[in-house]
Short mmCIF file of C-alpha atoms and ligand atoms in Angstrom, two decimals:
data_model
loop_
_atom_site.label_atom_id
_atom_site.label_comp_id
_atom_site.label_asym_id
_atom_site.label_seq_id
_atom_site.Cartn_x
_atom_site.Cartn_y
_atom_site.Cartn_z
CA MET L 1 68.83 227.57 149.70
CA ASP L 2 72.12 229.44 149.77
CA ILE L 3 74.51 229.30 146.85
CA TRP L 4 77.12 227.30 148.82
CA GLN L 5 74.62 224.53 149.42
CA LEU L 6 74.20 223.91 145.70
CA GLY L 7 76.47 221.48 143.93
CA LEU L 8 79.36 222.82 141.89
CA ALA L 9 77.69 222.10 138.55
CA SER L 10 74.69 224.13 139.57
CA GLN L 11 76.83 227.00 140.91
CA VAL L 12 78.66 227.16 137.58
CA GLU L 13 75.33 227.18 135.74
CA HIS L 14 74.18 230.10 137.90
CA VAL L 15 77.33 232.06 137.08
CA ARG L 16 77.18 231.27 133.37
CA THR L 17 73.56 232.41 133.13
CA LYS L 18 74.17 235.57 135.20
CA ALA L 19 71.79 234.38 137.93
CA VAL L 20 74.60 235.16 140.36
CA SER L 21 78.02 236.73 139.88
CA ALA L 22 81.25 234.82 140.43
CA GLU L 23 82.26 237.63 142.77
CA ASP L 24 79.23 237.00 144.97
CA VAL L 25 79.90 233.26 145.07
CA ALA L 26 83.52 233.80 146.11
CA SER L 27 82.55 236.42 148.72
CA ALA L 28 79.98 234.03 150.16
CA TYR L 29 82.66 231.38 150.59
CA PHE L 30 85.12 233.78 152.18
CA GLU L 31 82.43 234.86 154.64
CA ARG L 32 81.77 231.25 155.55
CA ILE L 33 85.46 230.49 155.93
CA GLU L 34 85.81 233.42 158.28
CA ALA L 35 82.82 232.31 160.34
CA VAL L 36 83.57 228.60 160.52
CA ASP L 37 87.16 227.66 159.70
CA ASP L 38 88.65 228.77 163.01
CA ARG L 39 87.01 225.71 164.49
CA ILE L 40 88.06 223.34 161.69
CA GLY L 41 91.42 224.41 160.29
CA SER L 42 90.88 223.30 156.72
CA TYR L 43 92.83 226.18 155.14
CA LEU L 44 96.45 227.10 155.71
CA ARG L 45 96.23 230.26 153.63
CA LEU L 46 93.63 232.23 151.70
CA ASP L 47 94.24 234.10 148.48
CA ARG L 48 91.45 236.61 148.67
CA GLU L 49 93.03 239.04 146.25
CA GLY L 50 93.81 236.47 143.59
CA ALA L 51 90.41 234.85 143.97
CA MET L 52 88.44 238.09 143.69
CA ALA L 53 90.46 239.22 140.67
CA GLN L 54 89.79 235.91 138.95
CA ALA L 55 86.07 236.10 139.85
CA ARG L 56 85.83 239.61 138.42
CA MET L 57 87.46 238.41 135.22
CA VAL L 58 84.90 235.62 134.91
CA ASP L 59 82.06 238.08 135.47
CA GLU L 60 83.47 240.39 132.81
CA GLN L 61 83.55 237.54 130.33
CA VAL L 62 79.96 236.64 131.13
CA ARG L 63 78.89 240.26 130.71
CA ALA L 64 80.75 240.53 127.41
CA GLY L 65 78.99 237.42 126.12
CA ARG L 66 82.20 235.39 125.93
CA ASP L 67 82.43 231.78 127.17
CA PRO L 68 83.77 231.96 130.75
CA GLY L 69 84.73 228.26 130.71
CA PRO L 70 83.26 225.02 132.04
CA LEU L 71 84.24 225.87 135.63
CA ALA L 72 83.13 229.50 135.59
CA GLY L 73 83.13 230.80 139.14
CA ALA L 74 83.78 227.36 140.66
CA CYS L 75 85.38 228.03 144.06
CA ILE L 76 88.23 225.65 144.74
CA ALA L 77 90.49 224.80 147.68
CA LEU L 78 93.90 223.58 146.50
CA LYS L 79 95.85 221.20 148.68
CA ASP L 80 99.02 223.07 149.62
CA ILE L 81 101.05 220.52 147.66
CA PHE L 82 100.17 222.28 144.36
CA VAL L 83 102.54 225.14 143.68
CA THR L 84 100.93 228.49 142.99
CA LYS L 85 102.82 231.34 141.39
CA GLY L 86 103.18 234.23 143.81
CA VAL L 87 101.26 232.46 146.58
CA GLU L 88 103.20 230.80 149.39
CA THR L 89 103.26 227.00 149.09
CA THR L 90 104.49 224.98 152.05
CA CYS L 91 103.29 221.38 151.51
CA GLY L 92 102.40 221.46 155.21
CA SER L 93 106.10 221.64 156.11
CA LYS L 94 108.14 224.14 158.03
CA ILE L 95 111.01 223.54 155.63
CA LEU L 96 109.03 225.31 152.89
CA GLU L 97 107.90 228.18 155.10
CA GLY L 98 108.06 231.37 153.08
CA PHE L 99 108.51 229.58 149.74
CA VAL L 100 106.73 231.60 147.06
CA PRO L 101 106.90 229.58 143.84
CA PRO L 102 107.88 231.34 140.62
CA TYR L 103 105.61 229.03 138.58
CA GLU L 104 102.15 227.48 138.59
CA SER L 105 101.14 223.82 138.71
CA THR L 106 99.44 222.48 135.59
CA VAL L 107 96.40 221.52 137.68
CA SER L 108 95.82 225.01 139.02
CA GLU L 109 96.63 226.57 135.67
CA ARG L 110 94.03 224.39 133.93
CA LEU L 111 91.48 225.07 136.66
CA LYS L 112 91.90 228.80 136.22
CA ALA L 113 91.84 228.57 132.44
CA ALA L 114 88.45 226.85 132.82
CA GLY L 115 87.17 229.79 134.88
CA ALA L 116 87.69 228.41 138.38
CA VAL L 117 88.49 230.62 141.36
CA ILE L 118 91.18 229.37 143.77
CA LEU L 119 90.15 230.41 147.28
CA GLY L 120 93.27 229.25 149.07
CA LYS L 121 95.62 226.47 150.07
CA ALA L 122 94.26 223.55 152.05
CA ASN L 123 95.81 222.00 155.14
CA MET L 124 97.58 218.65 154.82
CA ASP L 125 100.00 216.26 156.46
CA GLU L 126 103.59 217.39 155.94
CA PHE L 127 104.66 216.32 152.43
CA ALA L 128 101.43 214.28 152.24
CA MET L 129 102.77 211.71 154.69
CA GLY L 130 100.02 210.67 157.04
CA SER L 131 96.39 209.66 157.35
CA SER L 132 95.05 212.23 159.80
CA THR L 133 96.42 215.71 158.92
CA GLU L 134 97.91 215.78 162.43
CA HIS L 135 101.34 215.84 160.80
CA SER L 136 100.72 219.32 159.42
CA ALA L 137 103.54 221.55 160.67
CA TYR L 138 101.12 224.48 161.01
CA ARG L 139 97.86 223.45 162.61
CA ILE L 140 95.73 220.38 163.01
CA CYS L 141 92.56 220.06 161.03
CA ARG L 142 89.37 218.78 162.64
CA ASN L 143 86.64 216.61 161.21
CA PRO L 144 83.54 218.77 160.59
CA TRP L 145 81.33 215.87 161.75
CA ASP L 146 83.02 215.71 165.16
CA LEU L 147 85.56 218.35 166.07
CA ASP L 148 87.40 215.95 168.41
CA ARG L 149 88.19 213.62 165.52
CA VAL L 150 90.58 213.64 162.58
CA PRO L 151 89.41 214.40 159.03
CA GLY L 152 91.73 211.70 157.67
CA GLY L 153 94.74 212.53 155.56
CA SER L 154 96.85 213.52 154.01
CA SER L 155 94.31 215.65 152.06
CA GLY L 156 92.35 216.25 155.28
CA GLY L 157 92.03 220.01 154.80
CA SER L 158 90.58 219.49 151.34
CA ALA L 159 88.05 216.92 152.60
CA ALA L 160 87.05 219.03 155.60
CA ALA L 161 86.59 222.14 153.44
CA VAL L 162 84.22 220.26 151.13
CA ALA L 163 82.34 218.67 154.04
CA ALA L 164 81.83 222.01 155.79
CA GLY L 165 80.83 223.90 152.64
CA LEU L 166 83.96 226.06 152.61
CA CYS L 167 84.63 225.52 148.88
CA GLY L 168 82.77 224.09 145.92
CA VAL L 169 85.36 221.42 145.18
CA ALA L 170 88.85 220.75 146.56
CA MET L 171 91.92 219.27 144.94
CA GLY L 172 93.80 216.54 146.76
CA THR L 173 96.57 214.09 145.97
CA ASP L 174 96.60 210.35 146.50
CA THR L 175 99.84 208.39 146.85
CA GLY L 176 98.42 205.65 149.05
CA GLY L 177 94.87 206.79 149.74
CA SER L 178 95.14 210.46 150.61
CA ILE L 179 92.12 211.47 148.53
CA ARG L 180 89.86 208.49 149.22
CA GLN L 181 90.49 207.97 152.96
CA PRO L 182 89.79 211.59 154.05
CA ALA L 183 86.83 211.67 151.63
CA ALA L 184 85.44 208.62 153.44
CA LEU L 185 86.07 210.06 156.92
CA CYS L 186 84.47 213.40 156.03
CA GLY L 187 81.52 212.05 154.03
CA VAL L 188 82.49 213.48 150.63
CA THR L 189 83.23 212.05 147.19
CA GLY L 190 86.89 211.73 146.23
CA LEU L 191 88.49 210.43 143.05
CA ARG L 192 92.02 209.20 142.59
CA PRO L 193 92.52 209.17 138.82
CA THR L 194 94.75 206.65 137.07
CA TYR L 195 98.47 207.34 137.47
CA GLY L 196 99.35 209.77 134.69
CA ARG L 197 95.77 210.85 133.95
CA VAL L 198 96.36 214.26 135.56
CA SER L 199 99.67 216.09 135.20
CA ARG L 200 101.99 216.07 138.20
CA TYR L 201 103.82 219.19 137.03
CA GLY L 202 103.99 221.58 139.96
CA MET L 203 102.70 218.98 142.40
CA ILE L 204 105.38 218.64 145.08
CA ALA L 205 106.73 215.09 144.81
CA PHE L 206 106.33 212.51 147.58
CA ALA L 207 106.59 209.12 145.83
CA SER L 208 106.77 209.82 142.13
CA SER L 209 105.62 206.40 140.88
CA LEU L 210 102.47 206.58 143.01
CA ASP L 211 101.46 210.27 143.27
CA GLN L 212 98.35 211.46 141.49
CA GLY L 213 96.14 214.52 141.96
CA GLY L 214 92.38 214.45 141.81
CA PRO L 215 89.13 216.17 142.80
CA MET L 216 87.13 215.90 146.03
CA GLY L 217 83.58 217.17 145.92
CA ARG L 218 80.02 216.77 147.07
CA SER L 219 79.07 214.39 144.27
CA ALA L 220 80.48 212.25 141.49
CA GLU L 221 79.09 214.75 138.97
CA ASP L 222 81.09 217.58 140.51
CA CYS L 223 84.25 215.48 140.36
CA ALA L 224 83.54 214.59 136.72
CA LEU L 225 83.17 218.23 135.77
CA VAL L 226 86.53 219.06 137.33
CA LEU L 227 88.35 216.00 136.00
CA GLU L 228 87.34 216.83 132.43
CA ALA L 229 88.96 220.22 132.83
CA ILE L 230 92.27 219.06 134.31
CA ALA L 231 92.97 215.64 132.77
CA GLY L 232 95.07 214.99 129.70
CA ARG L 233 98.56 215.06 128.33
CA ASP L 234 100.92 217.74 129.58
CA PRO L 235 104.25 218.17 127.81
CA ALA L 236 105.71 219.35 131.13
CA ASP L 237 105.09 215.92 132.74
CA SER L 238 106.52 213.08 130.69
CA THR L 239 104.54 210.52 132.71
CA SER L 240 101.20 212.15 131.86
CA LEU L 241 99.19 209.88 129.58
CA ASP L 242 98.66 210.74 125.94
CA GLU L 243 95.17 209.23 125.90
CA PRO L 244 91.92 211.00 125.10
CA VAL L 245 90.12 212.43 128.14
CA GLY L 246 86.98 210.41 128.89
CA ARG L 247 83.43 211.70 128.84
CA TYR L 248 83.07 211.65 132.56
CA GLN L 249 79.95 213.81 132.84
CA GLU L 250 78.21 211.66 130.28
CA ALA L 251 79.28 208.53 132.19
CA CYS L 252 77.56 210.01 135.25
CA ARG L 253 74.29 209.86 133.36
CA THR L 254 74.75 206.33 131.99
CA GLY L 255 74.10 204.36 135.18
CA PHE L 256 75.49 200.98 136.19
CA LYS L 257 72.83 198.59 134.89
CA GLY L 258 74.40 195.44 133.52
CA MET L 259 77.82 196.08 135.08
CA CYS L 260 79.55 193.36 137.03
CA VAL L 261 80.75 194.39 140.50
CA GLY L 262 83.51 192.28 142.04
CA ILE L 263 83.73 191.95 145.81
CA PRO L 264 87.31 191.07 146.84
CA LYS L 265 86.93 188.72 149.78
CA GLU L 266 90.28 189.76 151.30
CA TYR L 267 88.84 193.23 151.98
CA PHE L 268 86.21 191.99 154.41
CA ARG L 269 88.37 190.35 157.05
CA GLU L 270 89.69 191.17 160.51
CA GLY L 271 90.33 194.79 161.34
CA LEU L 272 87.14 195.91 159.62
CA ASP L 273 84.66 197.73 161.86
CA PRO L 274 81.34 195.81 161.71
CA GLN L 275 79.38 199.03 161.22
CA VAL L 276 81.56 199.95 158.23
CA GLU L 277 81.13 196.45 156.82
CA ALA L 278 77.34 196.59 157.25
CA ALA L 279 77.08 199.96 155.47
CA VAL L 280 79.25 198.85 152.55
CA ARG L 281 77.29 195.60 152.22
CA ARG L 282 74.07 197.61 152.13
CA GLY L 283 75.63 199.74 149.40
CA ILE L 284 76.43 196.60 147.42
CA GLU L 285 72.83 195.42 147.86
CA THR L 286 71.61 198.73 146.46
CA LEU L 287 73.77 198.18 143.38
CA ALA L 288 72.50 194.58 143.05
CA ALA L 289 68.87 195.62 143.44
CA ASN L 290 69.27 198.16 140.64
CA GLY L 291 70.75 196.09 137.86
CA ALA L 292 74.37 195.28 138.75
CA THR L 293 75.62 191.70 139.01
CA ILE L 294 77.69 190.91 142.08
CA LYS L 295 80.55 188.45 142.03
CA GLU L 296 83.07 187.44 144.66
CA VAL L 297 86.66 187.85 143.47
CA SER L 298 90.04 187.28 145.10
CA LEU L 299 93.16 189.43 145.43
CA PRO L 300 95.44 186.95 147.18
CA HIS L 301 98.42 189.26 147.78
CA THR L 302 96.41 191.96 149.57
CA GLU L 303 98.04 191.30 152.94
CA TYR L 304 101.46 192.36 151.59
CA ALA L 305 100.31 195.72 150.22
CA ILE L 306 101.02 197.85 153.29
CA ALA L 307 104.49 196.36 153.75
CA ALA L 308 105.39 196.91 150.08
CA TYR L 309 104.01 200.45 150.07
CA TYR L 310 105.90 201.44 153.23
CA ILE L 311 109.14 200.39 151.54
CA ILE L 312 108.57 201.79 148.05
CA SER L 313 107.07 205.14 149.05
CA PRO L 314 109.71 206.07 151.65
CA ALA L 315 112.42 204.99 149.20
CA GLU L 316 111.12 207.42 146.59
CA ALA L 317 110.48 210.08 149.22
CA SER L 318 114.03 209.90 150.55
CA SER L 319 115.28 210.75 147.10
CA ASN L 320 112.65 213.42 146.35
CA LEU L 321 113.22 215.18 149.66
CA ALA L 322 116.99 215.40 149.23
CA ARG L 323 116.52 218.78 147.54
CA TYR L 324 115.42 220.52 150.75
CA ASP L 325 118.82 221.49 151.99
CA GLY L 326 118.25 225.05 153.15
CA VAL L 327 119.83 226.49 150.01
CA ARG L 328 117.15 226.80 147.39
CA TYR L 329 113.82 226.86 149.16
CA GLY L 330 112.16 228.02 152.32
CA TYR L 331 113.69 227.40 155.71
CA ARG L 332 117.41 227.82 156.49
CA ALA L 333 118.92 227.25 159.95
CA ARG L 334 120.70 230.23 161.47
CA ASP L 335 124.19 230.33 162.92
CA ALA L 336 125.54 227.28 161.11
CA SER L 337 129.30 226.81 161.47
CA ASP L 338 129.85 225.64 157.88
CA LEU L 339 127.97 224.41 154.82
CA MET L 340 127.50 220.83 156.06
CA ASP L 341 126.29 222.09 159.40
CA MET L 342 123.82 224.35 157.61
CA TYR L 343 122.43 221.41 155.57
CA CYS L 344 122.10 219.20 158.63
CA ARG L 345 120.56 221.79 160.88
CA SER L 346 118.13 223.07 158.26
CA ARG L 347 116.85 219.54 157.70
CA ALA L 348 116.80 218.67 161.40
CA GLU L 349 114.83 221.82 162.24
CA GLY L 350 112.72 222.01 159.09
CA PHE L 351 111.32 218.46 158.82
CA GLY L 352 108.80 216.95 161.23
CA SER L 353 109.16 213.55 162.88
CA GLU L 354 107.07 211.51 160.41
CA VAL L 355 108.97 212.91 157.43
CA LYS L 356 112.28 212.11 159.12
CA ARG L 357 111.07 208.59 159.82
CA ARG L 358 110.28 208.13 156.11
CA ILE L 359 113.61 209.57 154.98
CA MET L 360 115.49 207.21 157.28
CA LEU L 361 113.39 204.21 156.28
CA GLY L 362 113.78 205.06 152.62
CA THR L 363 117.52 205.62 152.81
CA TYR L 364 117.92 202.31 154.64
CA VAL L 365 115.93 200.19 152.16
CA LEU L 366 117.86 201.67 149.25
CA SER L 367 121.30 201.25 150.77
CA ALA L 368 123.82 198.84 149.31
CA GLY L 369 123.43 195.47 150.99
CA TYR L 370 119.75 195.97 151.78
CA TYR L 371 118.46 197.09 148.39
CA ASP L 372 117.63 193.58 147.12
CA ALA L 373 116.22 192.39 150.42
CA TYR L 374 113.80 195.28 150.81
CA TYR L 375 113.34 197.57 147.82
CA GLY L 376 113.85 194.86 145.20
CA ARG L 377 111.44 192.51 146.94
CA ALA L 378 108.84 195.19 147.47
CA GLN L 379 108.90 195.86 143.73
CA LYS L 380 108.25 192.17 143.09
CA VAL L 381 105.30 192.26 145.47
CA ARG L 382 104.04 195.30 143.62
CA THR L 383 104.01 193.26 140.40
CA LEU L 384 102.13 190.41 142.12
CA ILE L 385 99.50 192.85 143.38
CA ALA L 386 99.07 194.34 139.91
CA ASP L 387 98.71 190.78 138.51
CA ASP L 388 96.02 189.99 141.10
CA PHE L 389 93.98 192.92 139.84
CA ARG L 390 94.59 192.07 136.19
CA LYS L 391 93.21 188.59 136.76
CA ALA L 392 90.29 189.69 138.94
CA PHE L 393 89.22 192.37 136.44
CA GLU L 394 88.82 189.65 133.80
CA ASP L 395 85.69 188.68 135.75
CA CYS L 396 84.23 192.06 136.72
CA ASP L 397 84.04 195.70 135.57
CA VAL L 398 84.64 197.38 138.92
CA MET L 399 85.26 196.29 142.50
CA VAL L 400 83.56 197.60 145.60
CA THR L 401 85.22 197.57 149.03
CA PRO L 402 85.27 199.65 152.21
CA THR L 403 87.50 202.74 151.79
CA SER L 404 88.74 202.80 155.38
CA PRO L 405 88.43 200.00 157.94
CA VAL L 406 87.15 202.48 160.56
CA THR L 407 85.33 205.80 160.75
CA ALA L 408 87.10 208.98 161.90
CA PHE L 409 89.29 208.30 164.92
CA LYS L 410 89.98 210.66 167.83
CA LEU L 411 92.62 213.33 167.47
CA GLY L 412 95.82 212.12 169.09
CA SER L 413 94.76 208.49 169.30
CA ARG L 414 97.18 207.13 166.70
CA MET L 415 100.00 209.66 166.85
CA SER L 416 102.27 207.65 169.11
CA ASP L 417 102.01 204.48 167.03
CA PRO L 418 102.97 204.91 163.36
CA LEU L 419 101.93 201.34 162.53
CA GLN L 420 98.38 202.03 163.69
CA MET L 421 98.36 205.10 161.48
CA TYR L 422 99.64 203.09 158.48
CA LEU L 423 96.81 200.56 158.93
CA ALA L 424 94.32 203.30 158.04
CA ASP L 425 95.43 202.77 154.44
CA MET L 426 94.95 199.02 154.21
CA TYR L 427 92.20 199.18 151.56
CA THR L 428 93.45 202.11 149.51
CA ILE L 429 97.13 201.33 148.95
CA SER L 430 96.83 198.44 146.47
CA CYS L 431 95.13 200.71 143.95
CA ASN L 432 98.20 202.96 143.88
CA LEU L 433 100.67 200.09 143.71
CA ALA L 434 98.75 198.59 140.78
CA GLY L 435 98.28 201.95 138.96
CA LEU L 436 94.48 201.76 139.04
CA THR L 437 91.83 204.40 139.58
CA GLY L 438 89.55 204.52 142.62
CA MET L 439 86.82 206.59 144.18
CA SER L 440 85.28 206.87 147.61
CA ILE L 441 81.60 207.71 147.97
CA PRO L 442 79.53 208.19 151.14
CA CYS L 443 77.38 205.12 151.89
CA GLY L 444 76.24 205.46 155.48
CA MET L 445 76.83 206.71 159.01
CA ASP L 446 77.92 204.83 162.10
CA GLY L 447 76.15 204.93 165.46
CA GLN L 448 78.04 208.11 166.40
CA GLY L 449 76.95 209.98 163.30
CA LEU L 450 80.30 209.61 161.53
CA PRO L 451 80.36 209.11 157.75
CA ILE L 452 81.28 205.79 156.12
CA GLY L 453 82.84 205.54 152.66
CA MET L 454 82.52 202.88 149.99
CA GLN L 455 85.42 202.46 147.59
CA VAL L 456 84.91 201.70 143.90
CA LEU L 457 87.97 200.51 141.95
CA ALA L 458 88.47 200.18 138.20
CA PRO L 459 91.36 199.19 135.90
CA ALA L 460 93.71 201.87 134.58
CA LEU L 461 91.79 204.55 132.64
CA GLY L 462 88.50 203.10 133.87
CA GLU L 463 87.33 206.42 135.36
CA GLU L 464 84.13 206.31 133.30
CA ARG L 465 83.18 203.05 135.01
CA LEU L 466 83.65 204.67 138.40
CA PHE L 467 81.45 207.60 137.43
CA ARG L 468 78.73 205.25 136.14
CA VAL L 469 78.61 203.41 139.46
CA ALA L 470 79.12 206.39 141.77
CA ALA L 471 76.67 208.78 140.11
CA GLY L 472 74.15 205.97 139.63
CA TYR L 473 74.43 205.13 143.33
CA GLN L 474 74.12 208.79 144.31
CA ARG L 475 70.88 209.08 142.36
CA LEU L 476 69.48 206.32 144.57
CA THR L 477 70.78 207.52 147.94
CA ASP L 478 71.26 210.76 149.84
CA TRP L 479 74.28 210.05 152.03
CA HIS L 480 76.31 212.56 150.00
CA ARG L 481 73.78 215.36 150.55
CA ARG L 482 74.10 215.63 154.33
CA TRP L 483 75.75 218.54 156.11
CA PRO L 484 77.44 218.45 159.49
CA GLU L 485 76.08 220.82 162.12
CA VAL L 486 79.16 223.05 161.98
CA ALA L 487 78.41 223.82 158.31
CA GLN L 488 75.17 225.46 159.39
CA ALA L 489 76.80 227.41 162.21
CA GLN L 490 77.16 230.60 160.16
CA GLU L 491 73.38 231.00 160.00
CA ALA L 492 73.00 230.47 163.72
CA GLU L 493 75.38 233.29 164.58
N1 LIG E 1 98.68 207.66 154.44
C1 LIG E 1 99.59 207.25 153.43
C2 LIG E 1 100.99 207.68 153.80
O1 LIG E 1 101.16 208.18 154.84
C3 LIG E 1 99.17 207.80 152.10
C4 LIG E 1 99.54 209.20 151.89
C5 LIG E 1 99.14 209.75 150.56
O2 LIG E 1 98.38 209.14 149.82
N2 LIG E 1 99.71 210.88 150.22
O3 LIG E 1 101.92 207.52 153.09
#
């Protein structure tokens, strides 16, 4: 077995015990990326120099008998939403073309401090707005399981890189499902931590009350290892939680016996592909057959989640994106007649159509006269959704639902209809609105060989519960161990 086929935990163990050098692991990944990523498009940019320097440093520490850190030699793809000092960061947008940040995000800083090696910046929908990565201003990203289909989004590059074995673990962000939905469509494990569990410092803002970064990997264990290294209070982000970091790796070993799993009935209604439903129900049976109790629960306001989210998130985005005016960062229009003209043209030329749609929507719902009717009401709905979960979690420890109503759809098939695209998030959005934590784990394949994801939800700071269920389930099944054909292509050549 090649090093890239091993899980992250095992790769780190190899590096720590000198069985393999961090430099060799990183070189192996770069070779694979070169051989395979042309066909996928999971990376926007590689940082070979930075990665190799970091790998050499880890190897030196190992040789000197010093502790190289819990992520020694772990090769990571960072969604291009995390700013990286000295390495261009575009957030998938033309407006940030050429922006080389003068500082480092807390997430990437903590990863490196733990010995991780950042291979490069992963492809994404512009400003994380989208569910297919087709809104990337640079290149589309393809699903490694079927190159004519989308990887999901907005962290589609991160999910595809993990699925194709082009990194050990990837970092994504999840404002309305952007970690869990692409994880489901690409057959990988993705965790959206509780809002505030991981620092947002240096994570380019989309909707600040919903954004949260988290790991995407080949197993729950790999995600646990990474989360332990990046979670925790950060003085640079006042919304980061001052709560002790959980013992996520230990939770992975605990198992789910005796836990009560709630099944929200509103998540199994029209719009759900029968093959997805069947796979998720089989997953629930596996949990039941191995010591979990199953209980039907109700989240009565579920049907309003998408509407509320597509008011609140554009509202926040319209404010966050006001800073891209052609003056301070990235793209500036040429030949403007005056300052106002320069602002207008830079934004008109620099932003893509979906981002403009969100800015206009957001500006509208916040405007005097409409604020109460739209934004104010959406906030009330948000409270009702959070109350639904509070009540339902009195009767269960976690909930299990489908992650996405469908498997990976064809490239281009939803681009002309934004509403169709927004429906891809119908099961993931409530978690963000309610400030919960959620994970997607592979639980099957449809008739076309496309992965199906099962979502596990827990109350705020209930990450350990998710790891108990997910890792327990992954010990009983092998859906998370499969590789798409394209991942093996390097050998064939
Ligand atoms: N697909 C959703 C949107 O377009 C969620 C995006 C995200 O979580 N970043 O807003």
